[in-house]
Each structure stands twice: as structure tokens, then as C-alpha cells.
Amino acid sequence: MSIETYLPFWQKLTPTQRETLSRAATTHRVQRGTIVHNGSEDCVGLLLIVSGQLRAFILSDEGKEITLYRLLSRDICLFSASCMLNSIQFDISIEAEQDTTFYKIPTKVYHHLMQESAPVANYTNELISARFSDVMWLMDQILYKRLDSRLAAFLLEESALTGATELKITHDAIARHLGSAREVVTRMLKYLHSEGAVTLSRGSITIADEKKLRGLAQESLR
Amino acid sequence: MSIETYLPFWQKLTPTQRETLSRAATTHRVQRGTIVHNGSEDCVGLLLIVSGQLRAFILSDEGKEITLYRLLSRDICLFSASCMLNSIQFDISIEAEQDTTFYKIPTKVYHHLMQESAPVANYTNELISARFSDVMWLMDQILYKRLDSRLAAFLLEESALTGATELKITHDAIARHLGSAREVVTRMLKYLHSEGAVTLSRGSITIADEKKLRGLAQESLR
């Protein structure tokens, strides 16, 4: 598929703008585990995800992570071009969670286009707003949900992303997603196991009772 | 001061656009405590703050608050017009923390302008990005700072906003700002008192050792 199918503003561009975009876009394939964007250290451009999965996360000074959101096929990764927005005063890192193929539009090219085209600028507004909404959802979870609810929600999301009830993920990796510690996650998983919601085996977690897990995911702090 | 001094894109508007904006803008004065914007219930427009202070906060289902950011004189309040951005999927409430005077540009007028003018759309991008940055700063605080550090940072911010070392604020109000409970805040204040950083009296908190408080504000979770 060509890049125009990813960009809803395509029909509103001039022929010159379309040609500039088409020429500037390059195709890339990165392996699972690749850090695609590293905070303020790079500003490669807008990524249009053809296939695969990206994960955006922040890192504390002490190296503690928390996952902010995931981007899937047909999503657009804006934060890899965040240097074009002066008011973005925070660093996000982006990692390929699966082998991922994407188009890349260099920051300079997209920024220039955004300056001259209202449809492109308005589309960018919606992209930022969508990511802002993801982060506000997470903030709500952190503030008002107990960790067991967040863990339950995370397991359900993982299961939806992979299409499997058996999840091959370590307790340490889950802790990094949730911004928690491995020991805490292990304890919580044992609790979910005792409730019959999951079964645990070496290197994997299996969802045993999805309905129960959904119930837990919806509970909030009182 | 007229509205043009608030809007950096003014020079890039057409005479017609300027006239439309000038005609549509109205002046308002609200008393301290007024809820200026209430989540998804209203969408009054862009507010250009002439004087006073607004506070943006979120509310959990159980009525627990947390302050997201403050807006002061010359700031622009975008979230009171957030319905114009389809991808904003969260509710923010905005309260006047002081008697506040502002210009209001109706959502419809601003939205229309943003659709046709790239400079306006790009300026809006920066506004959203600035608020996104405020929220990410808060997220970092919540995830990685201890409550005593957050309380110390809050007291310093209050002191900077009011220009006084004696703060007339209840423990309950502080708890609402920080998304915590009154009892927890009272305990933390007693701790700050025992450290010699503040003195406590009925209805007020006085900063006794600003340097000490700054040190505490910078500490993070290990």
C-alpha cells in the first residue's frame, strides 16, 4: 500500500505537496526489540506503520519504565518527530515490540508541510490529541485503579494484541509495562491465580477465566 | 489590552479573519470558585486570560480530584473548547482559583478559523503540546516521586503563585490538588514541620526553610 492510504489529508494536498511527500518517504523494517526513537536524542520523522507493533514508554532517572501506549498497523507515530513541536517538553522512547515495517517521512519535510497546509496541521492536532488521550487514560488508571486491576487490564490487552490466551511474557517485562516491581507483579499474579483468573507456568501466563479478569480490570480504588 | 496581543498568529490572519475574531470575542469576569468548564458538559470556547488564575483538574468516578496544571494571566485555555478536537477522549474540569477576567472566543468561531488557517492550526498544536507536557510532568511526579517530595514542590509552587511564604490553604485542599487524602497530607505536613521546613498554624502553613523544601522537592523514589 502506498503512503496516501495512511494520510487522510492526502486529497487536500496540492500535486506538488503530494510529490514531495511521496519522494521523501522511505520504507524501513526493524527487528523486534529495536529502539526506534530514543527521547530527545533523535528526531527521525513521522512513522506510518505498515505492519508490526510499536510501544511508547517513558523512563525515570533511575531506569524505571512505564508503557504509555501501543501503535499497531495503520497507526502513525508522531513522537519520533516531536522535535518539530517546540512545546513538547518531555522525552518518550519507542521500541518495536514485534518486527515492524513502516514508512518514514523525515521530520523536516513533514514540518514544512504542516506549516503551509491547514489540513495537515489539523490532522497533526488530532494525532497529538489521540496520544494525549492515551496518556490521560493511563493517568486515570495509575491514580484511581489498584495494581491488580491494572494487571488484569494489561493481561486482557496482551491477549487481544496477540490473539492468544497463553501469554509468553516474563513478570519482569510486565513490571516494566506497569511501572511496578517484579516482586509486586509476581505477588499479584499469584493472587489472580488463587482467584482462578489465570494459570501460571514457567515463562507463560494463561488466561483461565476471561470474565473474572474483566471484572477485576474494572474495579477502582475506594 | 485587545485580543490580538494574546494571539501570536494575529499578523498572519486576513483582515476578514481578524474582524471575525474581534467581533466574536466577549469579555467575562468570574468569581473565585466558579467552575468555568465542566468536562464534556459544555464547550464554551477558547479563553484568553486577562487576569486571575484557572486550575485544570480531573475527577475520578468516586469524586477524587487531582490538579493537572494552572493557567495564569496571558495564558490560553484550550480545553474549554476541547469538543472541537475529535480525538480528545477525556474530561477536564476548569475552576477559577482567583477572581478571573478573560476574553472568550466561541468554539465554533475558533474551530472554523483553525480549519482554514495553517498558522492557527499550528498554534493550536503548540497549545495542546504545552498542556500535554504539563500532564507528562505530573505523570513523572506521580510515578517516580514520593508524596513528601510532591507536597514540598506544591508548597513552593503555591508560594511562587501567591508571592507569600504564608499559605492560606487547608490540608483538604492540598489533598485534592495532589490526588491524596487529607489524613496523609496532615501526616506529611507534620513530617515537614519536624524537619524544620515549614511551620503550621490554624488555617495556614508557613515556609520556614525554602532551601530545605527545595531539596525535598527534588528527591525521587528509589
Tab-separated table of C-alpha atoms in Angstrom, chain A:
chain	number	residue	atom	x	y	z
A	1	MET	CA	0.000	0.000	0.000
A	2	SER	CA	1.247	3.459	-0.830
A	3	ILE	CA	1.567	6.197	1.773
A	4	GLU	CA	-1.551	8.050	0.623
A	5	THR	CA	-3.781	5.410	2.204
A	6	TYR	CA	-2.293	6.299	5.613
A	7	LEU	CA	-2.763	10.035	5.354
A	8	PRO	CA	-6.394	11.225	5.497
A	9	PHE	CA	-5.349	14.698	4.298
A	10	TRP	CA	-3.926	13.373	1.011
A	11	GLN	CA	-6.854	14.609	-1.104
A	12	LYS	CA	-6.373	18.105	0.300
A	13	LEU	CA	-2.728	18.391	-0.752
A	14	THR	CA	-1.551	20.147	-3.880
A	15	PRO	CA	0.105	17.986	-6.571
A	16	THR	CA	3.493	19.453	-5.569
A	17	GLN	CA	2.939	18.607	-1.909
A	18	ARG	CA	1.948	15.050	-2.823
A	19	GLU	CA	5.030	14.610	-4.905
A	20	THR	CA	7.294	15.989	-2.169
A	21	LEU	CA	5.801	13.565	0.336
A	22	SER	CA	5.991	10.561	-1.973
A	23	ARG	CA	9.614	11.258	-2.815
A	24	ALA	CA	10.678	11.850	0.774
A	25	ALA	CA	9.028	8.741	2.238
A	26	THR	CA	11.287	5.727	2.710
A	27	THR	CA	10.464	2.158	3.773
A	28	HIS	CA	12.098	0.514	6.770
A	29	ARG	CA	11.977	-2.829	8.514
A	30	VAL	CA	13.206	-3.140	12.089
A	31	GLN	CA	13.522	-6.213	14.261
A	32	ARG	CA	11.634	-6.804	17.455
A	33	GLY	CA	13.471	-5.077	20.302
A	34	THR	CA	14.832	-2.195	18.197
A	35	ILE	CA	14.663	1.220	19.855
A	36	VAL	CA	13.086	3.239	17.044
A	37	HIS	CA	13.165	6.552	18.879
A	38	ASN	CA	15.132	7.494	21.955
A	39	GLY	CA	13.827	10.560	23.785
A	40	SER	CA	15.469	13.787	22.721
A	41	GLU	CA	18.450	12.020	21.161
A	42	ASP	CA	16.909	11.706	17.712
A	43	CYS	CA	14.037	13.066	15.674
A	44	VAL	CA	13.851	10.789	12.665
A	45	GLY	CA	10.389	11.633	11.389
A	46	LEU	CA	6.775	10.555	11.194
A	47	LEU	CA	6.367	6.774	11.008
A	48	LEU	CA	3.416	5.198	9.180
A	49	ILE	CA	3.165	1.643	10.459
A	50	VAL	CA	2.586	-0.918	7.716
A	51	SER	CA	2.803	-3.968	9.979
A	52	GLY	CA	4.102	-4.844	13.416
A	53	GLN	CA	3.788	-3.150	16.781
A	54	LEU	CA	5.490	-0.201	18.481
A	55	ARG	CA	5.474	0.597	22.177
A	56	ALA	CA	5.911	4.113	23.575
A	57	PHE	CA	7.316	4.382	27.082
A	58	ILE	CA	8.948	6.787	29.488
A	59	LEU	CA	11.965	6.140	31.625
A	60	SER	CA	12.707	7.614	35.037
A	61	ASP	CA	16.179	8.847	36.021
A	62	GLU	CA	16.629	5.532	37.808
A	63	GLY	CA	15.752	3.495	34.728
A	64	LYS	CA	12.193	2.587	35.719
A	65	GLU	CA	9.871	2.255	32.720
A	66	ILE	CA	6.168	2.589	32.127
A	67	THR	CA	4.333	1.841	28.886
A	68	LEU	CA	2.294	4.806	27.641
A	69	TYR	CA	0.587	3.304	24.593
A	70	ARG	CA	0.992	0.907	21.688
A	71	LEU	CA	0.829	1.626	17.974
A	72	LEU	CA	-0.308	-1.009	15.511
A	73	SER	CA	-0.636	-1.432	11.757
A	74	ARG	CA	-2.064	1.735	10.095
A	75	ASP	CA	-1.243	3.879	13.144
A	76	ILE	CA	1.031	6.872	12.831
A	77	CYS	CA	3.894	7.506	15.206
A	78	LEU	CA	4.255	11.239	15.752
A	79	PHE	CA	6.625	11.356	18.717
A	80	SER	CA	9.548	10.208	16.610
A	81	ALA	CA	9.177	13.691	15.061
A	82	SER	CA	8.314	15.531	18.269
A	83	CYS	CA	11.224	17.981	17.920
A	84	MET	CA	9.091	19.857	15.387
A	85	LEU	CA	6.765	20.871	18.246
A	86	ASN	CA	8.514	23.376	20.485
A	87	SER	CA	6.101	22.882	23.342
A	88	ILE	CA	6.732	19.151	23.752
A	89	GLN	CA	8.916	19.255	26.856
A	90	PHE	CA	9.215	15.570	27.626
A	91	ASP	CA	11.025	12.551	26.263
A	92	ILE	CA	9.344	9.420	25.015
A	93	SER	CA	11.137	6.302	23.836
A	94	ILE	CA	9.715	3.993	21.203
A	95	GLU	CA	10.558	0.328	20.831
A	96	ALA	CA	9.498	-2.228	18.248
A	97	GLU	CA	7.596	-4.918	20.179
A	98	GLN	CA	7.306	-7.020	17.036
A	99	ASP	CA	9.255	-6.988	13.781
A	100	THR	CA	7.868	-3.814	12.282
A	101	THR	CA	7.680	-2.316	8.801
A	102	PHE	CA	6.982	1.390	8.362
A	103	TYR	CA	7.190	4.304	6.004
A	104	LYS	CA	9.218	7.194	7.317
A	105	ILE	CA	8.538	10.816	6.392
A	106	PRO	CA	11.519	12.941	7.503
A	107	THR	CA	10.693	15.493	10.219
A	108	LYS	CA	11.814	18.450	8.099
A	109	VAL	CA	9.553	17.509	5.199
A	110	TYR	CA	6.507	16.924	7.397
A	111	HIS	CA	7.147	20.049	9.456
A	112	HIS	CA	7.367	22.195	6.350
A	113	LEU	CA	4.122	20.699	5.026
A	114	MET	CA	2.395	21.301	8.354
A	115	GLN	CA	3.413	24.960	8.291
A	116	GLU	CA	1.843	25.564	4.909
A	117	SER	CA	-1.170	23.241	4.965
A	118	ALA	CA	-4.056	23.708	7.402
A	119	PRO	CA	-5.405	20.171	6.757
A	120	VAL	CA	-2.006	18.684	7.675
A	121	ALA	CA	-1.727	20.851	10.800
A	122	ASN	CA	-5.267	19.924	11.856
A	123	TYR	CA	-4.569	16.259	11.276
A	124	THR	CA	-1.455	16.598	13.452
A	125	ASN	CA	-3.666	18.161	16.117
A	126	GLU	CA	-5.810	15.050	16.110
A	127	LEU	CA	-2.737	12.799	16.321
A	128	ILE	CA	-1.415	14.646	19.379
A	129	SER	CA	-4.869	14.661	20.936
A	130	ALA	CA	-5.193	10.917	20.453
A	131	ARG	CA	-1.880	10.258	22.203
A	132	PHE	CA	-2.795	12.783	24.908
A	133	SER	CA	-5.993	10.779	25.445
A	134	ASP	CA	-3.992	7.548	25.765
A	135	VAL	CA	-1.838	9.144	28.442
A	136	MET	CA	-4.862	10.541	30.310
A	137	TRP	CA	-6.387	7.069	30.333
A	138	LEU	CA	-3.169	5.745	31.839
A	139	MET	CA	-3.077	8.579	34.385
A	140	ASP	CA	-6.593	7.671	35.441
A	141	GLN	CA	-5.525	4.037	35.836
A	142	ILE	CA	-2.483	4.952	37.918
A	143	LEU	CA	-4.377	7.358	40.143
A	144	TYR	CA	-7.593	5.531	40.657
A	145	LYS	CA	-7.066	1.842	39.915
A	146	ARG	CA	-5.462	-0.720	42.120
A	147	LEU	CA	-2.483	-2.590	40.697
A	148	ASP	CA	-4.451	-5.841	40.475
A	149	SER	CA	-6.991	-4.100	38.223
A	150	ARG	CA	-4.236	-2.632	36.070
A	151	LEU	CA	-2.564	-6.046	35.810
A	152	ALA	CA	-5.855	-7.671	34.813
A	153	ALA	CA	-6.413	-4.967	32.155
A	154	PHE	CA	-2.858	-5.440	30.885
A	155	LEU	CA	-3.245	-9.221	30.535
A	156	LEU	CA	-6.509	-8.750	28.609
A	157	GLU	CA	-4.862	-6.206	26.309
A	158	GLU	CA	-1.896	-8.524	25.672
A	159	SER	CA	-4.271	-11.351	24.887
A	160	ALA	CA	-6.191	-9.136	22.442
A	161	LEU	CA	-2.943	-7.991	20.758
A	162	THR	CA	-1.511	-11.484	20.349
A	163	GLY	CA	-4.817	-13.255	19.751
A	164	ALA	CA	-3.877	-15.957	22.264
A	165	THR	CA	-4.911	-16.808	25.825
A	166	GLU	CA	-1.407	-18.080	26.641
A	167	LEU	CA	0.905	-15.113	27.090
A	168	LYS	CA	4.657	-15.613	26.767
A	169	ILE	CA	5.815	-12.759	28.910
A	170	THR	CA	8.046	-12.538	31.965
A	171	HIS	CA	6.984	-10.991	35.272
A	172	ASP	CA	9.842	-8.544	34.834
A	173	ALA	CA	8.518	-7.359	31.455
A	174	ILE	CA	5.030	-6.881	32.932
A	175	ALA	CA	6.526	-4.855	35.780
A	176	ARG	CA	8.211	-2.591	33.229
A	177	HIS	CA	4.951	-2.074	31.365
A	178	LEU	CA	3.122	-1.133	34.540
A	179	GLY	CA	5.885	0.893	36.147
A	180	SER	CA	5.992	-1.546	39.060
A	181	ALA	CA	8.489	-4.022	40.545
A	182	ARG	CA	8.845	-7.682	39.558
A	183	GLU	CA	8.170	-8.936	43.100
A	184	VAL	CA	4.921	-6.985	43.229
A	185	VAL	CA	3.784	-8.381	39.883
A	186	THR	CA	4.650	-11.941	40.953
A	187	ARG	CA	2.599	-11.500	44.121
A	188	MET	CA	-0.348	-10.078	42.160
A	189	LEU	CA	-0.198	-12.905	39.610
A	190	LYS	CA	-0.330	-15.434	42.450
A	191	TYR	CA	-3.409	-13.632	43.721
A	192	LEU	CA	-5.035	-13.758	40.245
A	193	HIS	CA	-4.114	-17.456	40.135
A	194	SER	CA	-5.731	-18.093	43.522
A	195	GLU	CA	-8.868	-16.369	42.222
A	196	GLY	CA	-8.910	-18.755	39.273
A	197	ALA	CA	-8.473	-15.941	36.747
A	198	VAL	CA	-5.124	-17.169	35.367
A	199	THR	CA	-2.897	-20.234	35.478
A	200	LEU	CA	0.852	-19.804	35.786
A	201	SER	CA	3.650	-21.888	34.349
A	202	ARG	CA	7.319	-21.318	33.676
A	203	GLY	CA	7.629	-18.487	31.134
A	204	SER	CA	3.928	-18.090	30.475
A	205	ILE	CA	0.630	-16.938	31.900
A	206	THR	CA	-2.650	-18.374	30.654
A	207	ILE	CA	-5.977	-16.589	30.944
A	208	ALA	CA	-8.271	-19.148	32.573
A	209	ASP	CA	-11.350	-17.030	33.249
A	210	GLU	CA	-11.651	-14.003	30.996
A	211	LYS	CA	-14.912	-12.846	32.563
A	212	LYS	CA	-13.391	-12.826	36.021
A	213	LEU	CA	-10.382	-10.918	34.724
A	214	ARG	CA	-12.688	-8.334	33.100
A	215	GLY	CA	-14.473	-7.859	36.385
A	216	LEU	CA	-11.172	-7.293	38.182
A	217	ALA	CA	-9.965	-4.884	35.482
A	218	GLN	CA	-12.953	-2.642	36.143
A	219	GLU	CA	-12.501	-2.301	39.884
A	220	SER	CA	-11.208	1.003	41.150
A	221	LEU	CA	-9.702	2.347	44.365
A	222	ARG	CA	-12.172	3.323	47.055
